[in-house]
PDB file of C-alpha atoms in Angstrom:
ATOM      1  CA  UNK V  28     -34.696  87.111   1.012  1.00 30.00           C
ATOM      2  CA  UNK V  29     -31.836  85.764   3.082  1.00 41.00           C
ATOM      3  CA  UNK V  30     -30.402  82.496   1.893  1.00 41.00           C
ATOM      4  CA  UNK V  31     -29.921  81.065   5.367  1.00 47.00           C
ATOM      5  CA  UNK V  32     -27.193  78.545   6.023  1.00 48.00           C
ATOM      6  CA  UNK V  33     -28.483  74.987   6.093  1.00 51.00           C
ATOM      7  CA  UNK V  34     -25.148  73.280   6.273  1.00 45.00           C
ATOM      8  CA  UNK V  35     -23.958  73.651   9.843  1.00 48.00           C
ATOM      9  CA  UNK V  36     -27.340  72.602  11.142  1.00 48.00           C
ATOM     10  CA  UNK V  37     -27.311  69.586   8.897  1.00 47.00           C
ATOM     11  CA  UNK V  38     -23.667  68.777   8.449  1.00 48.00           C
ATOM     12  CA  UNK V  39     -23.564  66.126  11.088  1.00 49.00           C
ATOM     13  CA  UNK V  40     -26.641  64.512   9.591  1.00 51.00           C
ATOM     14  CA  UNK V  41     -24.327  63.187   6.942  1.00 42.00           C
ATOM     15  CA  UNK V  42     -21.105  63.275   8.973  1.00 48.00           C
ATOM     16  CA  UNK V  43     -22.054  61.622  12.231  1.00 45.00           C
ATOM     17  CA  UNK V  44     -22.478  58.221  10.683  1.00 40.00           C
ATOM     18  CA  UNK V  45     -18.865  58.503   9.578  1.00 40.00           C
ATOM     19  CA  UNK V  46     -17.859  59.611  13.022  1.00 42.00           C
ATOM     20  CA  UNK V  47     -19.062  56.396  14.582  1.00 39.00           C
ATOM     21  CA  UNK V  48     -18.522  53.982  11.696  1.00 38.00           C
ATOM     22  CA  UNK V  49     -16.474  51.001  12.795  1.00 32.00           C
ATOM     23  CA  UNK V  50     -15.335  50.401   9.252  1.00 34.00           C
ATOM     24  CA  UNK V  51     -14.377  53.807   7.901  1.00 36.00           C
ATOM     25  CA  UNK V  52     -13.910  56.537  10.479  1.00 40.00           C
ATOM     26  CA  UNK V  53     -11.171  57.510  12.856  1.00 38.00           C
ATOM     27  CA  UNK V  54     -10.402  54.865  15.396  1.00 38.00           C
ATOM     28  CA  UNK V  55      -8.774  55.661  18.688  1.00 40.00           C
ATOM     29  CA  UNK V  56      -6.259  52.842  18.546  1.00 41.00           C
ATOM     30  CA  UNK V  57      -2.912  53.113  20.290  1.00 40.00           C
ATOM     31  CA  UNK V  58      -3.696  56.818  20.690  1.00 46.00           C
ATOM     32  CA  UNK V  59      -3.617  57.422  16.936  1.00 60.00           C
ATOM     33  CA  UNK V  60      -6.196  59.262  14.864  1.00 67.00           C
ATOM     34  CA  UNK V  61      -7.084  57.659  11.546  1.00 65.00           C
ATOM     35  CA  UNK V  62      -8.436  59.830   8.708  1.00 67.00           C
ATOM     36  CA  UNK V  63     -11.800  59.438   7.009  1.00 68.00           C
ATOM     37  CA  UNK V  64     -11.927  58.831   3.272  1.00 68.00           C
ATOM     38  CA  UNK V  65     -15.253  59.125   1.510  1.00 68.00           C
ATOM     39  CA  UNK V  66     -16.738  60.256  -1.770  1.00 65.00           C
ATOM     40  CA  UNK V  67     -20.335  60.093  -0.558  1.00 73.00           C
ATOM     41  CA  UNK V  68     -21.608  62.949   1.595  1.00 77.00           C
ATOM     42  CA  UNK V  69     -24.959  61.549   2.778  1.00 78.00           C
ATOM     43  CA  UNK V  70     -25.104  57.948   3.945  1.00 77.00           C
ATOM     44  CA  UNK V  71     -28.358  56.013   4.313  1.00 78.00           C
ATOM     45  CA  UNK V  72     -27.885  55.793   8.082  1.00 78.00           C
ATOM     46  CA  UNK V  73     -26.932  59.455   8.552  1.00 81.00           C
ATOM     47  CA  UNK V  74     -28.350  61.276  11.593  1.00 85.00           C
ATOM     48  CA  UNK V  75     -28.145  64.562  13.490  1.00 87.00           C
ATOM     49  CA  UNK V  76     -26.484  65.114  16.857  1.00 85.00           C
ATOM     50  CA  UNK V  77     -25.588  67.777  19.401  1.00 91.00           C
ATOM     51  CA  UNK V  78     -23.984  70.029  16.781  1.00 91.00           C
ATOM     52  CA  UNK V  79     -27.310  70.328  14.977  1.00 91.00           C
ATOM     53  CA  UNK V  80     -29.328  70.715  18.165  1.00 94.00           C
ATOM     54  CA  UNK V  81     -27.196  73.525  19.571  1.00 95.00           C
ATOM     55  CA  UNK V  82     -27.043  75.399  16.264  1.00 94.00           C
ATOM     56  CA  UNK V  83     -30.829  75.328  16.101  1.00 94.00           C
ATOM     57  CA  UNK V  84     -30.855  76.619  19.687  1.00 96.00           C
ATOM     58  CA  UNK V  85     -28.772  79.646  18.667  1.00 96.00           C
ATOM     59  CA  UNK V  86     -30.978  80.241  15.635  1.00 95.00           C
ATOM     60  CA  UNK V  87     -34.150  79.975  17.719  1.00 96.00           C
ATOM     61  CA  UNK V  88     -32.675  82.465  20.184  1.00 97.00           C
ATOM     62  CA  UNK V  89     -31.987  84.967  17.395  1.00 96.00           C
ATOM     63  CA  UNK V  90     -35.570  84.659  16.198  1.00 95.00           C
ATOM     64  CA  UNK V  91     -36.789  85.207  19.775  1.00 94.00           C
ATOM     65  CA  UNK V  92     -35.038  88.240  21.257  1.00 87.00           C
ATOM     66  CA  UNK V  93     -31.509  86.795  21.504  1.00 87.00           C
ATOM     67  CA  UNK V  94     -31.897  85.013  24.857  1.00 94.00           C
ATOM     68  CA  UNK V  95     -28.952  82.742  24.092  1.00 98.00           C
ATOM     69  CA  UNK V  96     -28.454  81.149  27.500  1.00 97.00           C
ATOM     70  CA  UNK V  97     -32.147  80.389  27.888  1.00 97.00           C
ATOM     71  CA  UNK V  98     -32.451  78.696  24.484  1.00 97.00           C
ATOM     72  CA  UNK V  99     -29.241  76.723  24.830  1.00 98.00           C
ATOM     73  CA  UNK V 100     -30.453  75.280  28.123  1.00 97.00           C
ATOM     74  CA  UNK V 101     -33.931  74.725  26.721  1.00 97.00           C
ATOM     75  CA  UNK V 102     -32.606  72.564  23.889  1.00 97.00           C
ATOM     76  CA  UNK V 103     -30.084  70.733  26.055  1.00 97.00           C
ATOM     77  CA  UNK V 104     -32.832  69.751  28.472  1.00 97.00           C
ATOM     78  CA  UNK V 105     -35.282  68.839  25.719  1.00 97.00           C
ATOM     79  CA  UNK V 106     -32.831  66.609  23.838  1.00 96.00           C
ATOM     80  CA  UNK V 107     -30.805  65.257  26.751  1.00 94.00           C
ATOM     81  CA  UNK V 108     -32.170  61.758  26.119  1.00 92.00           C
ATOM     82  CA  UNK V 109     -31.851  61.854  22.351  1.00 91.00           C
ATOM     83  CA  UNK V 110     -30.200  58.791  20.863  1.00 86.00           C
ATOM     84  CA  UNK V 111     -29.984  58.063  17.127  1.00 83.00           C
ATOM     85  CA  UNK V 112     -30.761  54.635  15.798  1.00 78.00           C
ATOM     86  CA  UNK V 113     -27.079  53.911  15.409  1.00 75.00           C
ATOM     87  CA  UNK V 114     -24.432  51.964  17.289  1.00 73.00           C
ATOM     88  CA  UNK V 115     -21.988  52.708  18.779  1.00 71.00           C
ATOM     89  CA  UNK V 116     -22.947  56.117  20.161  1.00 74.00           C
ATOM     90  CA  UNK V 117     -21.947  58.287  23.094  1.00 76.00           C
ATOM     91  CA  UNK V 118     -23.444  57.575  26.492  1.00 82.00           C
ATOM     92  CA  UNK V 119     -24.797  61.145  26.588  1.00 85.00           C
ATOM     93  CA  UNK V 120     -25.918  63.407  23.759  1.00 89.00           C
ATOM     94  CA  UNK V 121     -23.999  66.388  25.127  1.00 93.00           C
ATOM     95  CA  UNK V 122     -20.569  66.710  26.699  1.00 91.00           C
ATOM     96  CA  UNK V 123     -20.290  66.286  30.493  1.00 91.00           C
ATOM     97  CA  UNK V 124     -19.141  69.894  30.932  1.00 92.00           C
ATOM     98  CA  UNK V 125     -22.095  71.248  28.962  1.00 95.00           C
ATOM     99  CA  UNK V 126     -24.521  69.110  30.935  1.00 94.00           C
ATOM    100  CA  UNK V 127     -22.977  70.406  34.159  1.00 94.00           C
ATOM    101  CA  UNK V 128     -23.247  74.004  32.966  1.00 96.00           C
ATOM    102  CA  UNK V 129     -26.881  73.489  32.023  1.00 96.00           C
ATOM    103  CA  UNK V 130     -27.791  72.121  35.447  1.00 94.00           C
ATOM    104  CA  UNK V 131     -26.043  74.874  37.406  1.00 90.00           C
ATOM    105  CA  UNK V 132     -26.756  78.587  37.653  1.00 84.00           C
ATOM    106  CA  UNK V 133     -23.227  79.569  36.684  1.00 85.00           C
ATOM    107  CA  UNK V 134     -21.358  80.898  33.662  1.00 86.00           C
ATOM    108  CA  UNK V 135     -19.311  78.300  31.821  1.00 94.00           C
ATOM    109  CA  UNK V 136     -15.693  78.935  30.880  1.00 95.00           C
ATOM    110  CA  UNK V 137     -15.153  76.164  28.344  1.00 96.00           C
ATOM    111  CA  UNK V 138     -12.659  76.537  25.500  1.00 97.00           C
ATOM    112  CA  UNK V 139     -14.266  73.614  23.637  1.00 96.00           C
ATOM    113  CA  UNK V 140     -14.787  73.597  19.869  1.00 97.00           C
ATOM    114  CA  UNK V 141     -18.558  73.554  20.396  1.00 95.00           C
ATOM    115  CA  UNK V 142     -18.367  77.342  20.501  1.00 97.00           C
ATOM    116  CA  UNK V 143     -17.509  77.337  16.787  1.00 97.00           C
ATOM    117  CA  UNK V 144     -19.758  74.568  15.524  1.00 94.00           C
ATOM    118  CA  UNK V 145     -22.966  76.273  16.730  1.00 96.00           C
ATOM    119  CA  UNK V 146     -22.149  79.906  15.837  1.00 96.00           C
ATOM    120  CA  UNK V 147     -23.063  80.025  12.134  1.00 95.00           C
ATOM    121  CA  UNK V 148     -26.550  81.588  12.496  1.00 94.00           C
ATOM    122  CA  UNK V 149     -24.842  84.733  13.799  1.00 96.00           C
ATOM    123  CA  UNK V 150     -22.894  85.122  10.564  1.00 96.00           C
ATOM    124  CA  UNK V 151     -25.926  84.440   8.388  1.00 94.00           C
ATOM    125  CA  UNK V 152     -28.665  86.404  10.123  1.00 94.00           C
ATOM    126  CA  UNK V 153     -26.974  89.671  11.084  1.00 96.00           C
ATOM    127  CA  UNK V 154     -26.106  92.195   8.422  1.00 96.00           C
ATOM    128  CA  UNK V 155     -23.466  94.443   9.946  1.00 98.00           C
ATOM    129  CA  UNK V 156     -19.990  93.640  11.173  1.00 98.00           C
ATOM    130  CA  UNK V 157     -20.715  95.121  14.593  1.00 98.00           C
ATOM    131  CA  UNK V 158     -23.864  93.043  15.054  1.00 98.00           C
ATOM    132  CA  UNK V 159     -21.968  89.880  14.162  1.00 98.00           C
ATOM    133  CA  UNK V 160     -19.177  90.639  16.648  1.00 98.00           C
ATOM    134  CA  UNK V 161     -21.566  91.536  19.459  1.00 98.00           C
ATOM    135  CA  UNK V 162     -23.865  88.559  18.982  1.00 98.00           C
ATOM    136  CA  UNK V 163     -20.990  86.100  18.542  1.00 98.00           C
ATOM    137  CA  UNK V 164     -19.826  87.268  21.962  1.00 98.00           C
ATOM    138  CA  UNK V 165     -23.222  87.009  23.639  1.00 98.00           C
ATOM    139  CA  UNK V 166     -24.031  83.656  22.025  1.00 98.00           C
ATOM    140  CA  UNK V 167     -20.717  82.182  23.183  1.00 98.00           C
ATOM    141  CA  UNK V 168     -20.170  83.398  26.736  1.00 97.00           C
ATOM    142  CA  UNK V 169     -23.027  81.581  28.510  1.00 97.00           C
ATOM    143  CA  UNK V 170     -21.190  78.232  28.293  1.00 97.00           C
ATOM    144  CA  UNK V 171     -17.829  79.172  26.715  1.00 97.00           C
ATOM    145  CA  UNK V 172     -16.705  82.326  28.506  1.00 97.00           C
ATOM    146  CA  UNK V 173     -13.019  82.047  27.614  1.00 98.00           C
ATOM    147  CA  UNK V 174     -10.894  84.214  25.355  1.00 98.00           C
ATOM    148  CA  UNK V 175     -10.048  81.195  23.185  1.00 98.00           C
ATOM    149  CA  UNK V 176     -13.679  80.273  22.563  1.00 98.00           C
ATOM    150  CA  UNK V 177     -14.958  83.813  22.027  1.00 98.00           C
ATOM    151  CA  UNK V 178     -12.142  84.686  19.620  1.00 98.00           C
ATOM    152  CA  UNK V 179     -12.545  81.463  17.626  1.00 98.00           C
ATOM    153  CA  UNK V 180     -16.333  81.678  17.399  1.00 98.00           C
ATOM    154  CA  UNK V 181     -16.107  85.306  16.316  1.00 98.00           C
ATOM    155  CA  UNK V 182     -13.649  84.411  13.541  1.00 98.00           C
ATOM    156  CA  UNK V 183     -16.050  81.809  12.132  1.00 98.00           C
ATOM    157  CA  UNK V 184     -19.065  84.135  12.355  1.00 98.00           C
ATOM    158  CA  UNK V 185     -17.171  86.993  10.689  1.00 98.00           C
ATOM    159  CA  UNK V 186     -15.875  84.727   7.921  1.00 98.00           C
ATOM    160  CA  UNK V 187     -19.434  83.735   7.078  1.00 97.00           C
ATOM    161  CA  UNK V 188     -20.543  87.371   7.116  1.00 98.00           C
ATOM    162  CA  UNK V 189     -17.636  88.556   4.933  1.00 98.00           C
ATOM    163  CA  UNK V 190     -18.158  85.784   2.395  1.00 98.00           C
ATOM    164  CA  UNK V 191     -21.854  86.667   2.281  1.00 97.00           C
ATOM    165  CA  UNK V 192     -20.772  90.220   1.467  1.00 98.00           C
ATOM    166  CA  UNK V 193     -18.809  88.927  -1.513  1.00 98.00           C
ATOM    167  CA  UNK V 194     -15.222  89.116  -0.262  1.00 98.00           C
ATOM    168  CA  UNK V 195     -12.683  86.676  -1.682  1.00 98.00           C
ATOM    169  CA  UNK V 196     -10.808  84.109   0.390  1.00 98.00           C
ATOM    170  CA  UNK V 197      -7.630  86.168   0.265  1.00 98.00           C
ATOM    171  CA  UNK V 198      -9.501  89.305   1.320  1.00 98.00           C
ATOM    172  CA  UNK V 199     -11.199  87.561   4.254  1.00 98.00           C
ATOM    173  CA  UNK V 200      -8.052  85.859   5.505  1.00 98.00           C
ATOM    174  CA  UNK V 201      -6.097  89.118   5.262  1.00 98.00           C
ATOM    175  CA  UNK V 202      -8.861  91.128   6.937  1.00 98.00           C
ATOM    176  CA  UNK V 203      -8.915  88.732   9.892  1.00 98.00           C
ATOM    177  CA  UNK V 204      -5.128  88.378   9.933  1.00 97.00           C
ATOM    178  CA  UNK V 205      -5.455  84.605   9.603  1.00 95.00           C
ATOM    179  CA  UNK V 206      -2.393  82.419   9.290  1.00 92.00           C
ATOM    180  CA  UNK V 207      -2.768  78.661   9.112  1.00 92.00           C
ATOM    181  CA  UNK V 208      -0.810  75.493   8.536  1.00 91.00           C
ATOM    182  CA  UNK V 209      -2.201  71.978   8.332  1.00 92.00           C
ATOM    183  CA  UNK V 210      -1.133  69.918  11.322  1.00 92.00           C
ATOM    184  CA  UNK V 211      -2.399  66.320  11.547  1.00 90.00           C
ATOM    185  CA  UNK V 212      -4.376  65.646  14.696  1.00 91.00           C
ATOM    186  CA  UNK V 213      -2.264  63.634  17.105  1.00 87.00           C
ATOM    187  CA  UNK V 214      -5.228  63.137  19.419  1.00 89.00           C
ATOM    188  CA  UNK V 215      -8.967  63.665  19.399  1.00 89.00           C
ATOM    189  CA  UNK V 216      -9.467  67.413  19.039  1.00 93.00           C
ATOM    190  CA  UNK V 217     -11.785  69.018  21.560  1.00 94.00           C
ATOM    191  CA  UNK V 218     -10.680  72.637  22.037  1.00 97.00           C
ATOM    192  CA  UNK V 219     -10.980  75.630  19.742  1.00 97.00           C
ATOM    193  CA  UNK V 220      -7.209  75.959  19.573  1.00 96.00           C
ATOM    194  CA  UNK V 221      -6.792  72.341  18.506  1.00 96.00           C
ATOM    195  CA  UNK V 222      -9.573  72.557  15.927  1.00 97.00           C
ATOM    196  CA  UNK V 223      -9.535  75.976  14.264  1.00 97.00           C
ATOM    197  CA  UNK V 224      -6.250  75.789  12.345  1.00 96.00           C
ATOM    198  CA  UNK V 225      -7.147  72.707  10.280  1.00 96.00           C
ATOM    199  CA  UNK V 226     -10.639  74.033   9.617  1.00 97.00           C
ATOM    200  CA  UNK V 227      -9.132  77.233   8.217  1.00 98.00           C
ATOM    201  CA  UNK V 228      -6.870  75.105   6.035  1.00 97.00           C
ATOM    202  CA  UNK V 229      -9.810  73.103   4.646  1.00 96.00           C
ATOM    203  CA  UNK V 230     -11.821  76.237   3.912  1.00 97.00           C
ATOM    204  CA  UNK V 231      -9.033  78.034   2.093  1.00 98.00           C
ATOM    205  CA  UNK V 232      -7.893  75.030   0.059  1.00 97.00           C
ATOM    206  CA  UNK V 233     -11.345  73.841  -0.997  1.00 97.00           C
ATOM    207  CA  UNK V 234     -12.681  74.295  -4.514  1.00 96.00           C
ATOM    208  CA  UNK V 235     -16.319  73.406  -3.801  1.00 94.00           C
ATOM    209  CA  UNK V 236     -18.651  72.856  -0.884  1.00 92.00           C
ATOM    210  CA  UNK V 237     -18.422  69.084  -1.209  1.00 90.00           C
ATOM    211  CA  UNK V 238     -14.632  69.219  -1.478  1.00 91.00           C
ATOM    212  CA  UNK V 239     -14.404  71.184   1.754  1.00 92.00           C
ATOM    213  CA  UNK V 240     -16.398  68.524   3.593  1.00 89.00           C
ATOM    214  CA  UNK V 241     -14.256  65.705   2.227  1.00 88.00           C
ATOM    215  CA  UNK V 242     -11.166  67.596   3.385  1.00 91.00           C
ATOM    216  CA  UNK V 243     -12.626  68.204   6.856  1.00 90.00           C
ATOM    217  CA  UNK V 244     -13.556  64.545   7.239  1.00 87.00           C
ATOM    218  CA  UNK V 245     -10.105  63.448   6.118  1.00 87.00           C
ATOM    219  CA  UNK V 246      -8.610  64.982   9.262  1.00 90.00           C
ATOM    220  CA  UNK V 247     -10.328  62.403  11.481  1.00 87.00           C
ATOM    221  CA  UNK V 248     -10.761  63.418  15.122  1.00 89.00           C
ATOM    222  CA  UNK V 249     -13.983  65.222  15.998  1.00 89.00           C
ATOM    223  CA  UNK V 250     -15.174  64.749  12.425  1.00 86.00           C
ATOM    224  CA  UNK V 251     -18.742  66.039  12.642  1.00 86.00           C
ATOM    225  CA  UNK V 252     -17.659  69.189  14.480  1.00 91.00           C
ATOM    226  CA  UNK V 253     -14.790  69.807  12.078  1.00 92.00           C
ATOM    227  CA  UNK V 254     -17.179  69.451   9.143  1.00 90.00           C
ATOM    228  CA  UNK V 255     -19.831  71.599  10.847  1.00 92.00           C
ATOM    229  CA  UNK V 256     -17.359  74.441  11.189  1.00 95.00           C
ATOM    230  CA  UNK V 257     -15.918  74.102   7.694  1.00 95.00           C
ATOM    231  CA  UNK V 258     -19.249  73.582   5.965  1.00 92.00           C
ATOM    232  CA  UNK V 259     -20.902  76.512   7.702  1.00 94.00           C
ATOM    233  CA  UNK V 260     -18.305  78.792   6.124  1.00 96.00           C
ATOM    234  CA  UNK V 261     -18.001  77.180   2.701  1.00 95.00           C
ATOM    235  CA  UNK V 262     -21.734  77.304   2.104  1.00 92.00           C
ATOM    236  CA  UNK V 263     -21.350  81.084   2.194  1.00 95.00           C
ATOM    237  CA  UNK V 264     -18.700  80.743  -0.521  1.00 96.00           C
ATOM    238  CA  UNK V 265     -20.142  78.063  -2.792  1.00 95.00           C
ATOM    239  CA  UNK V 266     -23.743  77.450  -1.771  1.00 92.00           C
ATOM    240  CA  UNK V 267     -25.265  73.984  -1.291  1.00 88.00           C
ATOM    241  CA  UNK V 268     -27.099  71.862  -3.836  1.00 87.00           C
ATOM    242  CA  UNK V 269     -30.857  71.789  -3.174  1.00 87.00           C
ATOM    243  CA  UNK V 270     -30.819  68.002  -3.549  1.00 87.00           C
ATOM    244  CA  UNK V 271     -28.549  67.725  -0.499  1.00 85.00           C
ATOM    245  CA  UNK V 272     -30.810  70.010   1.496  1.00 85.00           C
ATOM    246  CA  UNK V 273     -33.875  67.900   0.663  1.00 85.00           C
ATOM    247  CA  UNK V 274     -32.070  64.706   1.647  1.00 84.00           C
ATOM    248  CA  UNK V 275     -31.099  66.152   4.998  1.00 85.00           C
ATOM    249  CA  UNK V 276     -34.563  67.585   5.668  1.00 86.00           C
ATOM    250  CA  UNK V 277     -35.831  64.007   5.744  1.00 86.00           C
ATOM    251  CA  UNK V 278     -33.551  63.274   8.699  1.00 86.00           C
ATOM    252  CA  UNK V 279     -34.367  66.321  10.829  1.00 90.00           C
ATOM    253  CA  UNK V 280     -37.207  66.855  13.321  1.00 93.00           C
ATOM    254  CA  UNK V 281     -40.067  68.839  11.807  1.00 94.00           C
ATOM    255  CA  UNK V 282     -39.464  71.598  14.348  1.00 95.00           C
ATOM    256  CA  UNK V 283     -35.906  72.093  13.087  1.00 93.00           C
ATOM    257  CA  UNK V 284     -37.038  72.293   9.469  1.00 91.00           C
ATOM    258  CA  UNK V 285     -39.695  74.844  10.426  1.00 92.00           C
ATOM    259  CA  UNK V 286     -37.193  77.056  12.258  1.00 93.00           C
ATOM    260  CA  UNK V 287     -34.763  76.896   9.341  1.00 90.00           C
ATOM    261  CA  UNK V 288     -37.446  77.896   6.856  1.00 87.00           C
ATOM    262  CA  UNK V 289     -38.608  80.681   9.161  1.00 88.00           C
ATOM    263  CA  UNK V 290     -35.067  82.048   9.314  1.00 86.00           C
ATOM    264  CA  UNK V 291     -34.801  82.241   5.541  1.00 77.00           C
ATOM    265  CA  UNK V 292     -37.493  84.926   5.502  1.00 67.00           C
ATOM    266  CA  UNK V 293     -36.212  86.940   8.466  1.00 65.00           C
TER     267      UNK V 293
END
């Protein structure tokens, strides 16, 4: 039985409340990014957002003949009016560029970090390196058809796959020729290039799943996406406590929980 990744789908359930917290999270003040410091992973007012929705869309596509573009648009349209019971929140659930792509019959060329935060099902479901590479490509190009996005998403998917296969951190980083150096965010990170390096740093320097999330949050910036990327990989290394999974299940739509459970037996 496949132990399917719960984290990336659920990470922003317990990260998004930090993202928008007036008291604790990054604040865009005088163009400076402030870090997040927390010792508690799931807050009482935690909720899911676009990161969760789009990851479920990719997972649903895998379970239904890999029609990635169709399922991405299906979920964007279905949840376009979703708003958590939390203030402040974005005007729209999804980014303007993604909404535009969804409404037009064109291929998107975004280099946004959303390509990485939704890709984890590829690394968890497929069981050969070639399948992971091919499906990371096809899952990314509908809305993020840029070399930067495809390369970054493929790195994250392959890392998950390699860690599932039992490779060590050093082996995975060497195999993918990964070099990284922590660089504090000087502005809100939106692209793959801006985001990937610090996520790689958090993954490599973590000593537990929870520690990796705390590190990702401490960067500030696009905190839920950073944590979604980091957590999707570190679950493959460390696993996730069942108590955390149960807490997050309470905050997800029943449909999402059903799809996740279905994937575990694929």
